mmCIF file of N, CA and C in Angstrom:
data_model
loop_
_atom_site.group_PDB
_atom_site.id
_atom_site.type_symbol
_atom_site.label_atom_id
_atom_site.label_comp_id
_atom_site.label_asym_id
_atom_site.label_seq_id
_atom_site.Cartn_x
_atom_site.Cartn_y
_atom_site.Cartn_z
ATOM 1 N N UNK A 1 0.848 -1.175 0.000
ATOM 2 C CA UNK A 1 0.000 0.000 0.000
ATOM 3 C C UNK A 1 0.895 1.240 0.000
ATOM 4 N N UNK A 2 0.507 1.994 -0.657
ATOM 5 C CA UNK A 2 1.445 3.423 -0.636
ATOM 6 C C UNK A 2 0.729 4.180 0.357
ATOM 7 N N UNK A 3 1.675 4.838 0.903
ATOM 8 C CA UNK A 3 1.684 5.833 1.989
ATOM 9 C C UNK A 3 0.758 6.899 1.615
ATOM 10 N N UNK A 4 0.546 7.452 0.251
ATOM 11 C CA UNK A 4 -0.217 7.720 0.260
ATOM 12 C C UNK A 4 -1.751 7.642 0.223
ATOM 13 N N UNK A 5 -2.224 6.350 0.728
ATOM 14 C CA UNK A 5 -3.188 5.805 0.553
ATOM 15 C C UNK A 5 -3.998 5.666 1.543
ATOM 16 N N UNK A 6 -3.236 6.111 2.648
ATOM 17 C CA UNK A 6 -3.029 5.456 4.204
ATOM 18 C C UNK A 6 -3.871 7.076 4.426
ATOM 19 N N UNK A 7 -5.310 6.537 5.436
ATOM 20 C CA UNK A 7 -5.494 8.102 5.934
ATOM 21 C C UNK A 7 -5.199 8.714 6.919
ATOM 22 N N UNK A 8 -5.305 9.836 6.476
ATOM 23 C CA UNK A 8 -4.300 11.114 7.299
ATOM 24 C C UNK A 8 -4.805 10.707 9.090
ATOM 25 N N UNK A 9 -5.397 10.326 9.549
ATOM 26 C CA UNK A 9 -5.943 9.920 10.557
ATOM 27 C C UNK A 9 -4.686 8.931 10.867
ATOM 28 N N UNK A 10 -4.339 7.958 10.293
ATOM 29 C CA UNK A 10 -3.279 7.050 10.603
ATOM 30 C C UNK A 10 -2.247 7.324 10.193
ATOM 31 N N UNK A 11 -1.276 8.431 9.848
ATOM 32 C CA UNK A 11 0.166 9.114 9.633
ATOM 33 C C UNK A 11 0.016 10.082 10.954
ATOM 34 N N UNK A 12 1.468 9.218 11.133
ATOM 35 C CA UNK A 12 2.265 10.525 11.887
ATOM 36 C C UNK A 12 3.500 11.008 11.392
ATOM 37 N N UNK A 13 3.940 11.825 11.858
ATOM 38 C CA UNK A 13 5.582 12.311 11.030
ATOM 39 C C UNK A 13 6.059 13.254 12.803
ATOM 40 N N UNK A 14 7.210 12.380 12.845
ATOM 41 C CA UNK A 14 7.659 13.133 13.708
ATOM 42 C C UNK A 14 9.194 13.790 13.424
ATOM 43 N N UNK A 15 9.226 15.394 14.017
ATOM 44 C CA UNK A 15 10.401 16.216 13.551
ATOM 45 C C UNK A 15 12.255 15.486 13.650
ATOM 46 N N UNK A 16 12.745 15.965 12.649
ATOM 47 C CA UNK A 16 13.776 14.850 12.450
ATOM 48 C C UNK A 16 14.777 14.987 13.362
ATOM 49 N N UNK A 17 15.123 13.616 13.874
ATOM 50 C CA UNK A 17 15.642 12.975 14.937
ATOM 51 C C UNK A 17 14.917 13.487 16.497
ATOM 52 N N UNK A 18 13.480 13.451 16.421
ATOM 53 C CA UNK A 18 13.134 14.023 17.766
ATOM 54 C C UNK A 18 12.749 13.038 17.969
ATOM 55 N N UNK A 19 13.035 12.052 18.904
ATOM 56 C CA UNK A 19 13.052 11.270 19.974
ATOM 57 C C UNK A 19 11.778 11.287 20.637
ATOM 58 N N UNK A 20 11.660 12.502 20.952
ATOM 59 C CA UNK A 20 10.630 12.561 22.287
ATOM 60 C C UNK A 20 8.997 12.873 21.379
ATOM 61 N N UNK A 21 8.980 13.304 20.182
ATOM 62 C CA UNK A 21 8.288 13.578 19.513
ATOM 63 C C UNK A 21 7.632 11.870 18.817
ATOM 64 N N UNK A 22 8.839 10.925 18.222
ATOM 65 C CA UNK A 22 8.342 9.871 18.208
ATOM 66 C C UNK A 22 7.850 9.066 19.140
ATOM 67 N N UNK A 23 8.368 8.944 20.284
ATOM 68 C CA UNK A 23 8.027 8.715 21.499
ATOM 69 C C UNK A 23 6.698 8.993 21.800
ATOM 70 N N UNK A 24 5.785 10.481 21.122
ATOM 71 C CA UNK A 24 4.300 10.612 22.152
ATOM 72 C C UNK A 24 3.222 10.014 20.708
ATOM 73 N N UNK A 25 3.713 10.185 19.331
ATOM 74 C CA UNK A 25 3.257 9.280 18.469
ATOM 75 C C UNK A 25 2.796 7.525 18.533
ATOM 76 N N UNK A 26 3.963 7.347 19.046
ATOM 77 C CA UNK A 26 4.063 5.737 19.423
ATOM 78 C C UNK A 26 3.484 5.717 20.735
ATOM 79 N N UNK A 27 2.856 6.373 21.431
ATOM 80 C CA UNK A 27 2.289 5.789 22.588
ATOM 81 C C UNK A 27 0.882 6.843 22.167
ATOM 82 N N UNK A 28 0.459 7.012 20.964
ATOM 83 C CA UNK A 28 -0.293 7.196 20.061
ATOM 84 C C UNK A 28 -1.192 6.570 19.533
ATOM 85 N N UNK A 29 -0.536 5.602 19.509
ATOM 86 C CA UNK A 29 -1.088 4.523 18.302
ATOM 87 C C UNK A 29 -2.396 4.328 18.727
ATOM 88 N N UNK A 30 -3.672 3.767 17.745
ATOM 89 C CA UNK A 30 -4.725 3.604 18.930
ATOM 90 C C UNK A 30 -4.784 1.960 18.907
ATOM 91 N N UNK A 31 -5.789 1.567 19.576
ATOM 92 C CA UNK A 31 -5.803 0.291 19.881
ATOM 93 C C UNK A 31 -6.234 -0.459 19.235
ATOM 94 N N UNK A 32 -6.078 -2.032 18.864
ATOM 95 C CA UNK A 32 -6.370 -2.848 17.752
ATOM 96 C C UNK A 32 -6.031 -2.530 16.088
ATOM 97 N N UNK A 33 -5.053 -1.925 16.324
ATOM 98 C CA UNK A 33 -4.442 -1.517 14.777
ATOM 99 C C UNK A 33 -3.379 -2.907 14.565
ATOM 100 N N UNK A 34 -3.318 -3.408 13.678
ATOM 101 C CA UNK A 34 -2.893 -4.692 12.856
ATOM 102 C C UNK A 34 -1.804 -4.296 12.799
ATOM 103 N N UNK A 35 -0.938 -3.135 12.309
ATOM 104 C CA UNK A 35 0.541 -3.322 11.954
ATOM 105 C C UNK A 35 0.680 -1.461 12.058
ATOM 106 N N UNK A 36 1.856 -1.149 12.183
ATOM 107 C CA UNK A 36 2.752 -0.070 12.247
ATOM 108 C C UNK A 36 3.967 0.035 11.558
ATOM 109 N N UNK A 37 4.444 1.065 10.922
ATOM 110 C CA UNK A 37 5.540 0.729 10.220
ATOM 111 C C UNK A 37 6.800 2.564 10.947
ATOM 112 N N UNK A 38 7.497 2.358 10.862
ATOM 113 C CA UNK A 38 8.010 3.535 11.318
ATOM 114 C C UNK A 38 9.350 3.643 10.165
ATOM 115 N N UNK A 39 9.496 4.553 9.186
ATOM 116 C CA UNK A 39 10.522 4.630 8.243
ATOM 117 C C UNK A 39 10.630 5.663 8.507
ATOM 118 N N UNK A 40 12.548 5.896 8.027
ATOM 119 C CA UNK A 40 13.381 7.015 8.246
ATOM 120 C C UNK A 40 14.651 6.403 7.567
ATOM 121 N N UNK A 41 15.634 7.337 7.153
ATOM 122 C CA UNK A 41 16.674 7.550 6.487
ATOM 123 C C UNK A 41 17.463 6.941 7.791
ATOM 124 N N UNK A 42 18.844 6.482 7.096
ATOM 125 C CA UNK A 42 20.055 6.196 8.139
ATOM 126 C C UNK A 42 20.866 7.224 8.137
ATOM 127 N N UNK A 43 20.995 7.902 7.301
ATOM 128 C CA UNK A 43 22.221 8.809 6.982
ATOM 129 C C UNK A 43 21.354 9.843 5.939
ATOM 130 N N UNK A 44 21.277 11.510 6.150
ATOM 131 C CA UNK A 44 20.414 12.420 6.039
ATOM 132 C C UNK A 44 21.673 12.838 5.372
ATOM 133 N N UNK A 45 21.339 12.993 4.329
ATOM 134 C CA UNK A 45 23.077 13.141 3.356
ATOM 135 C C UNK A 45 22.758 14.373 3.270
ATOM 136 N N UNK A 46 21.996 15.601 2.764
ATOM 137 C CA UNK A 46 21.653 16.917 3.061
ATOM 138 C C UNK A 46 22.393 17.834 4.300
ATOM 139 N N UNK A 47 22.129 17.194 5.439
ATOM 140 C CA UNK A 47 22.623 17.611 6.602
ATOM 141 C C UNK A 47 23.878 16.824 7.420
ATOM 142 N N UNK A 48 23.963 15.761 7.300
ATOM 143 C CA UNK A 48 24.885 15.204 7.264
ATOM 144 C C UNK A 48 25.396 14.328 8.671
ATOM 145 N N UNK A 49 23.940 14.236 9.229
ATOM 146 C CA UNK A 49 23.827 13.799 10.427
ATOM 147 C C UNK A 49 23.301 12.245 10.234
ATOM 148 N N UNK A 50 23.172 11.354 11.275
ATOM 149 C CA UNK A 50 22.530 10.021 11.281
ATOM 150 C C UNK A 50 20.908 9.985 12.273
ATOM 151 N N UNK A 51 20.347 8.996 11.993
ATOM 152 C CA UNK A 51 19.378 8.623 12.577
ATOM 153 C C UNK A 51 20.038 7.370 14.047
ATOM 154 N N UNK A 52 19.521 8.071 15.167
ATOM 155 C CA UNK A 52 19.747 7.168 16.347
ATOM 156 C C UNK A 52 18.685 6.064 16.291
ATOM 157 N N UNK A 53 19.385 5.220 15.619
ATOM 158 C CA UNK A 53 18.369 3.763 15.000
ATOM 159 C C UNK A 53 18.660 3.083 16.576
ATOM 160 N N UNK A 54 19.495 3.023 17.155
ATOM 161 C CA UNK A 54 19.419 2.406 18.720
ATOM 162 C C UNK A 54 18.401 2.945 19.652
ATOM 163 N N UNK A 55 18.231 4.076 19.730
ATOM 164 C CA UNK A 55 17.163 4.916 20.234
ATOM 165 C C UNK A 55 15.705 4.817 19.688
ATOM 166 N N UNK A 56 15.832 4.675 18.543
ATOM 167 C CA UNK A 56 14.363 4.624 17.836
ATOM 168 C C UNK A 56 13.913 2.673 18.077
ATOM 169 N N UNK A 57 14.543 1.858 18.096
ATOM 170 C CA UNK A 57 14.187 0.320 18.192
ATOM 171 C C UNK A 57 14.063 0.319 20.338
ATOM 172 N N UNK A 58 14.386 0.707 20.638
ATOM 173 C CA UNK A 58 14.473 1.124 21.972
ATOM 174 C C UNK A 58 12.981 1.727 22.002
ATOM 175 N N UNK A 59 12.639 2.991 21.675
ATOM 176 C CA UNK A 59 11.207 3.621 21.970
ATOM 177 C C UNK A 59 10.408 2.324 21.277
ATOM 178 N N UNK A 60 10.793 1.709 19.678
ATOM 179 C CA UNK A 60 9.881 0.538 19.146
ATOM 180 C C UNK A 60 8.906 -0.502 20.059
ATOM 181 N N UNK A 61 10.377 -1.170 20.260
ATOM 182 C CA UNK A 61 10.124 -2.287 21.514
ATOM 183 C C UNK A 61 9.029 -2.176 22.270
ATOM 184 N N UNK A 62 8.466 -2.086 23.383
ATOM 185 C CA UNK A 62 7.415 -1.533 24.398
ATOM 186 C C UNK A 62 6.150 -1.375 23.493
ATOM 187 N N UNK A 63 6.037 -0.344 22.770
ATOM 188 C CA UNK A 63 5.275 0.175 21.872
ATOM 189 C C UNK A 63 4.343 -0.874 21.089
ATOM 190 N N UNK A 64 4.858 -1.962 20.193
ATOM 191 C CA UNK A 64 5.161 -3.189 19.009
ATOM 192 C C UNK A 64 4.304 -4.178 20.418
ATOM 193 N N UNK A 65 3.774 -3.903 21.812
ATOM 194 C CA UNK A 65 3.386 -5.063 22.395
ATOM 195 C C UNK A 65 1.825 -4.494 22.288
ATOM 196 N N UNK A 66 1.344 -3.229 21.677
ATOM 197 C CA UNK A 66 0.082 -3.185 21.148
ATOM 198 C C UNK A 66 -0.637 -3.244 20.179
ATOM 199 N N UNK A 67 0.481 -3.629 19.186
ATOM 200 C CA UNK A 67 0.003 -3.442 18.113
ATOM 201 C C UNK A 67 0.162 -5.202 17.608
ATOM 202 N N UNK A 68 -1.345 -5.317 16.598
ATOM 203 C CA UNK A 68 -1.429 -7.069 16.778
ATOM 204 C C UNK A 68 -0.226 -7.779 15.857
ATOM 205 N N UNK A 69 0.297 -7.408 14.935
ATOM 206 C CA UNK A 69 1.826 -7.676 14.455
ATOM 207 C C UNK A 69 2.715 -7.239 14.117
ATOM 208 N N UNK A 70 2.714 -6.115 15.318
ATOM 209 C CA UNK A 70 4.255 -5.644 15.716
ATOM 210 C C UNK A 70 4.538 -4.020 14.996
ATOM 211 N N UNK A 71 5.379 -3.907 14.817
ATOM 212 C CA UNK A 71 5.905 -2.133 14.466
ATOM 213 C C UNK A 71 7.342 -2.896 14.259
ATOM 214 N N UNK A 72 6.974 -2.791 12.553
ATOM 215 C CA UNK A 72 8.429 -2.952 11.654
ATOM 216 C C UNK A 72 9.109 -1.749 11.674
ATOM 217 N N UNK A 73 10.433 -1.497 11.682
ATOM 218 C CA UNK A 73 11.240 -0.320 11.406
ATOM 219 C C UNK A 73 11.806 -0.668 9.951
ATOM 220 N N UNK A 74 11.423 0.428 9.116
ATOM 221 C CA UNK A 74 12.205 0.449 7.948
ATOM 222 C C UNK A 74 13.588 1.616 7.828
ATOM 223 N N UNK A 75 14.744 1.097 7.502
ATOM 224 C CA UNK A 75 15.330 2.158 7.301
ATOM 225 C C UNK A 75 16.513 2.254 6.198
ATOM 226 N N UNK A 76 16.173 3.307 5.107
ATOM 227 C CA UNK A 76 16.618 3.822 3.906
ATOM 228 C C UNK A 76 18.552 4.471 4.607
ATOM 229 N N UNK A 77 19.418 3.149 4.099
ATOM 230 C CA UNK A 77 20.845 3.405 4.267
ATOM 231 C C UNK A 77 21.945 3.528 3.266
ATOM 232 N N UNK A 78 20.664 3.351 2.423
ATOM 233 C CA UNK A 78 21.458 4.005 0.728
ATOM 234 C C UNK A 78 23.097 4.717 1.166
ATOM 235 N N UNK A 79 23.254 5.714 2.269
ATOM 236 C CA UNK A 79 24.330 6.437 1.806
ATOM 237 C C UNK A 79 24.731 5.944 3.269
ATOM 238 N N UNK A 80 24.813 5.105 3.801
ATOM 239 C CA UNK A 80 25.141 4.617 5.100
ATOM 240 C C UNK A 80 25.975 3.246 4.823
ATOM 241 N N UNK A 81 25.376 2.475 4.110
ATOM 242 C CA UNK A 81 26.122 0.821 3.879
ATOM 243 C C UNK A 81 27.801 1.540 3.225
ATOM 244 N N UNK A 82 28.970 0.864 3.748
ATOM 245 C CA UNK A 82 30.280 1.197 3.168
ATOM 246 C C UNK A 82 30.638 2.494 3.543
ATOM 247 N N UNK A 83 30.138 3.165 3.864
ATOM 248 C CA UNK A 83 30.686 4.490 4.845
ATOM 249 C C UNK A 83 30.356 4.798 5.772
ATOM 250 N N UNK A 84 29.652 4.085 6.895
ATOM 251 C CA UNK A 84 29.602 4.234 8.009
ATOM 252 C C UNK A 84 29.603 2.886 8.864
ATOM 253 N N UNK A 85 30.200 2.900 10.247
ATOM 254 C CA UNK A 85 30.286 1.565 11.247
ATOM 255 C C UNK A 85 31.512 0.964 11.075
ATOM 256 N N UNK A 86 32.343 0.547 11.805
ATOM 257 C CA UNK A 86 33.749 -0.104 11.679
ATOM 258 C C UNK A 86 33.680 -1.175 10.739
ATOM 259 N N UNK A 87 32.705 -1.723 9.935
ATOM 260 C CA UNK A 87 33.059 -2.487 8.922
ATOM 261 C C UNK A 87 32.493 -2.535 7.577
ATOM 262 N N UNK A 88 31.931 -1.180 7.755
ATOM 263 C CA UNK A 88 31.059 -0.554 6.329
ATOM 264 C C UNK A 88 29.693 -1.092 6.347
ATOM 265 N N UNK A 89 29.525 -1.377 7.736
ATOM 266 C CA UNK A 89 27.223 -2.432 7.431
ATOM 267 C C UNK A 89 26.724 -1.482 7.592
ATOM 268 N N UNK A 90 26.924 0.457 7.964
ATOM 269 C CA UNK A 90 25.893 1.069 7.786
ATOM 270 C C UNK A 90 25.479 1.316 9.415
ATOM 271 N N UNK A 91 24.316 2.248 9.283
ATOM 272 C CA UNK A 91 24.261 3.209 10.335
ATOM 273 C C UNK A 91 23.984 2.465 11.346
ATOM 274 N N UNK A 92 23.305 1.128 11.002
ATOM 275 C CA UNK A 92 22.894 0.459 12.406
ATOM 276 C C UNK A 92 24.104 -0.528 12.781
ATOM 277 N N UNK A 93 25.398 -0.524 12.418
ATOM 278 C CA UNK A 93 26.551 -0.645 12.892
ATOM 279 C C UNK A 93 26.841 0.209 13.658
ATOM 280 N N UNK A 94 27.091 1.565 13.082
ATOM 281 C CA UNK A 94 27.413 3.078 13.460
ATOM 282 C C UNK A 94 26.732 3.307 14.699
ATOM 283 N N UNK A 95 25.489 3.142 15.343
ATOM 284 C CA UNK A 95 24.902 3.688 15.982
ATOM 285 C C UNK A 95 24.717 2.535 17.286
ATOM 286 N N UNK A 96 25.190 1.014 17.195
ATOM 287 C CA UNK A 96 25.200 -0.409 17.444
ATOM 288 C C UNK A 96 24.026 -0.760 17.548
ATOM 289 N N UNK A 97 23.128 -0.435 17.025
ATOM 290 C CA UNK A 97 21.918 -1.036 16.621
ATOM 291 C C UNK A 97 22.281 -2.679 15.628
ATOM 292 N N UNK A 98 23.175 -2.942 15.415
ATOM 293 C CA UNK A 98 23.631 -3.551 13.943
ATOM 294 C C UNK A 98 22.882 -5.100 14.329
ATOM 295 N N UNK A 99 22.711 -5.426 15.427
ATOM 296 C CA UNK A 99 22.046 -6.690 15.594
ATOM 297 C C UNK A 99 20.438 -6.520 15.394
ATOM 298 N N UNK A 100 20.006 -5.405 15.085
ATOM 299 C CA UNK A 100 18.192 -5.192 15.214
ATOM 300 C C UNK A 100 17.857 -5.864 13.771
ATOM 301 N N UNK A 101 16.767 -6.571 13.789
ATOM 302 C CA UNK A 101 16.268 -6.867 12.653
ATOM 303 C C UNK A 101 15.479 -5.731 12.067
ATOM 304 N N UNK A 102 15.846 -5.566 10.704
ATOM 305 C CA UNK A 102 15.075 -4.351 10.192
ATOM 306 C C UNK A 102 15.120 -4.798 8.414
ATOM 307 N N UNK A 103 14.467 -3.902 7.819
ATOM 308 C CA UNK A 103 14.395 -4.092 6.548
ATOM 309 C C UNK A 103 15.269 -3.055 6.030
ATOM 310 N N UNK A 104 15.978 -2.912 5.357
ATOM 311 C CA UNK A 104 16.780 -1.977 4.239
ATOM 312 C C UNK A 104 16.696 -1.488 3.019
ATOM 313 N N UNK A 105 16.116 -0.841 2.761
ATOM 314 C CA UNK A 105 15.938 -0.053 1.405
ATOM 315 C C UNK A 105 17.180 0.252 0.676
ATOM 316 N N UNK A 106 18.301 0.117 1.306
ATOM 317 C CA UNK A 106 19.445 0.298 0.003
ATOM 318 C C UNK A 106 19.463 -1.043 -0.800
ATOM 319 N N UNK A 107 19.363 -2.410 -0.394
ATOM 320 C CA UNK A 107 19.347 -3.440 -1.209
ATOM 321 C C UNK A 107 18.741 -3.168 -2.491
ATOM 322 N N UNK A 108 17.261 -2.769 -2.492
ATOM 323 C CA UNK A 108 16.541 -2.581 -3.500
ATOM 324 C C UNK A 108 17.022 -0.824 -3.994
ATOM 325 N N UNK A 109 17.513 -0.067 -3.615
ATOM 326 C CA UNK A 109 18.153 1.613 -4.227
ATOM 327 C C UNK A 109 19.172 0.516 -5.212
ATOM 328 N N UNK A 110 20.085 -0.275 -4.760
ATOM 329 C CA UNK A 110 21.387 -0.808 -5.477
ATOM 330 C C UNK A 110 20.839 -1.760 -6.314
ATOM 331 N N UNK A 111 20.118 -2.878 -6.492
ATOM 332 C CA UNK A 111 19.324 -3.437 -7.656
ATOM 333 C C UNK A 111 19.166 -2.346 -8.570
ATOM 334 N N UNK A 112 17.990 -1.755 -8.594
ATOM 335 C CA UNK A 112 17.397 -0.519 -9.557
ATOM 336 C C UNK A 112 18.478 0.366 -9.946
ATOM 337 N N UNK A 113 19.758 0.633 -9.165
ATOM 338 C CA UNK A 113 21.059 1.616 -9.963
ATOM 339 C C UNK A 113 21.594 0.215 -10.890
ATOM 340 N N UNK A 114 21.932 -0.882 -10.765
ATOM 341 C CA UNK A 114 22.454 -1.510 -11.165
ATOM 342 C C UNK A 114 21.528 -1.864 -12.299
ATOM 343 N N UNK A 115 21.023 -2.057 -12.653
ATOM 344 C CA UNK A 115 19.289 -2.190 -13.784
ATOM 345 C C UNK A 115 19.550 -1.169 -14.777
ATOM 346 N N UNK A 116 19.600 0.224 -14.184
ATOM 347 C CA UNK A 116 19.950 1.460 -15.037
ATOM 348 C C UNK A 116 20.886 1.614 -15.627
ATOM 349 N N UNK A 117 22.353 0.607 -14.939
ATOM 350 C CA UNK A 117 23.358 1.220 -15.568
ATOM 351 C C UNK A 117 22.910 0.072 -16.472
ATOM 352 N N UNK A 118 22.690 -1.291 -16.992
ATOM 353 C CA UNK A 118 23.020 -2.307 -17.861
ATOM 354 C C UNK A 118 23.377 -1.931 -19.026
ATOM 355 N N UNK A 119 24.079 -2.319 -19.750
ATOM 356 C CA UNK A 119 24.252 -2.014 -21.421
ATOM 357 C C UNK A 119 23.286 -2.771 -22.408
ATOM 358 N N UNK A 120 22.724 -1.930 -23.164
ATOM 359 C CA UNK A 120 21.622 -3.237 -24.169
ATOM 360 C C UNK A 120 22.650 -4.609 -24.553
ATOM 361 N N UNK A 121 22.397 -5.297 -24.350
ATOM 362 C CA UNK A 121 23.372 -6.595 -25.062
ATOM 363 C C UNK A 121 24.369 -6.992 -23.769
ATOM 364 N N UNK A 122 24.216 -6.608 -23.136
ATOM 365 C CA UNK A 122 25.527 -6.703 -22.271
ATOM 366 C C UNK A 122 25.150 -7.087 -20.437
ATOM 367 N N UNK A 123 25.292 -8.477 -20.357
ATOM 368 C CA UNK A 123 24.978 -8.816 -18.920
ATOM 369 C C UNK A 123 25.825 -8.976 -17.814
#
C-alpha cells in the first residue's frame, strides 16, 4: 500500500531525529491496529547527520506489544552501507543497533542503480 493511501488519521511524522516527539506518536497509536511501520533515512546526506536507530528500536520495543503484528522499522541506508560503522554495514553498525532486525531499502536503491546502468546486449 502506498503511503499515500493510508489516511491522514493514521500518519504521523515526527520532527527529524526528535526522539521525544516519536516517542508521544508511538504511545499514540490507537488500539487494535494490525501493523505499524516507522521509516526514516540512516544517513540524512543533506545535513549530514545520522538517525539514532538504537534509540528509535528502543522507543519501538514496548510500543510493538500493542500493536497485533508488531511495528516494523524500515530504514533507507542508501548512503550509510560502506561508509559508516567499523566495517562498512551502515548506520545500524554506526549507531550499534547492527544486531536489530530491520528491513533496508538500500538493497533494492542498489538493484534498480544496477538495472539502469546495464548495457543493451551486455549482462
Amino acid at each position: 500500500m502506498r503511503i499515500s493511501n493510508v489516511p491522514r488519521e493514521n500518519k504521523a511524522i515526527y520532527k527529524h531525529n526528535s526522539m521525544d516527539e516519536l516517542k508521544a506518536h508511538l504511545e499514540n497509536i490507537p488500539d487494535r491496529i494490525e501493523r505499524a511501520v516507522v521509516i526514516f533515512d540512516g544517513i540524512f546526506s543533506m545535513r549530514g547527520d545520522f538517525a539514532p536507530i538504537d534509540e528509535i528500536e528502543k522507543l519501538v520495543a514496548p510500543a510493538s506489544q500493542k500493536v497485533r503484528d508488531g511495528i516494523v522499522t524500515v530504514v533507507d541506508d542508501s548512503h550509510g552501507i560502506g561508509a559508516y560503522g567499523a566495517t562498512g554495514r551502515g548506520t545500524p553498525e554506526h549507531t550499534n543497533a547492527a544486531g536489530c532486525h530491520r528491513r533496508h531499502l538500500w538493497q533494492s536503491v542498489w538493484r534498480e542503480r544496477r538495472v539502469h546502468r546495464r548495457q543493451p546486449g551486455v549482462d
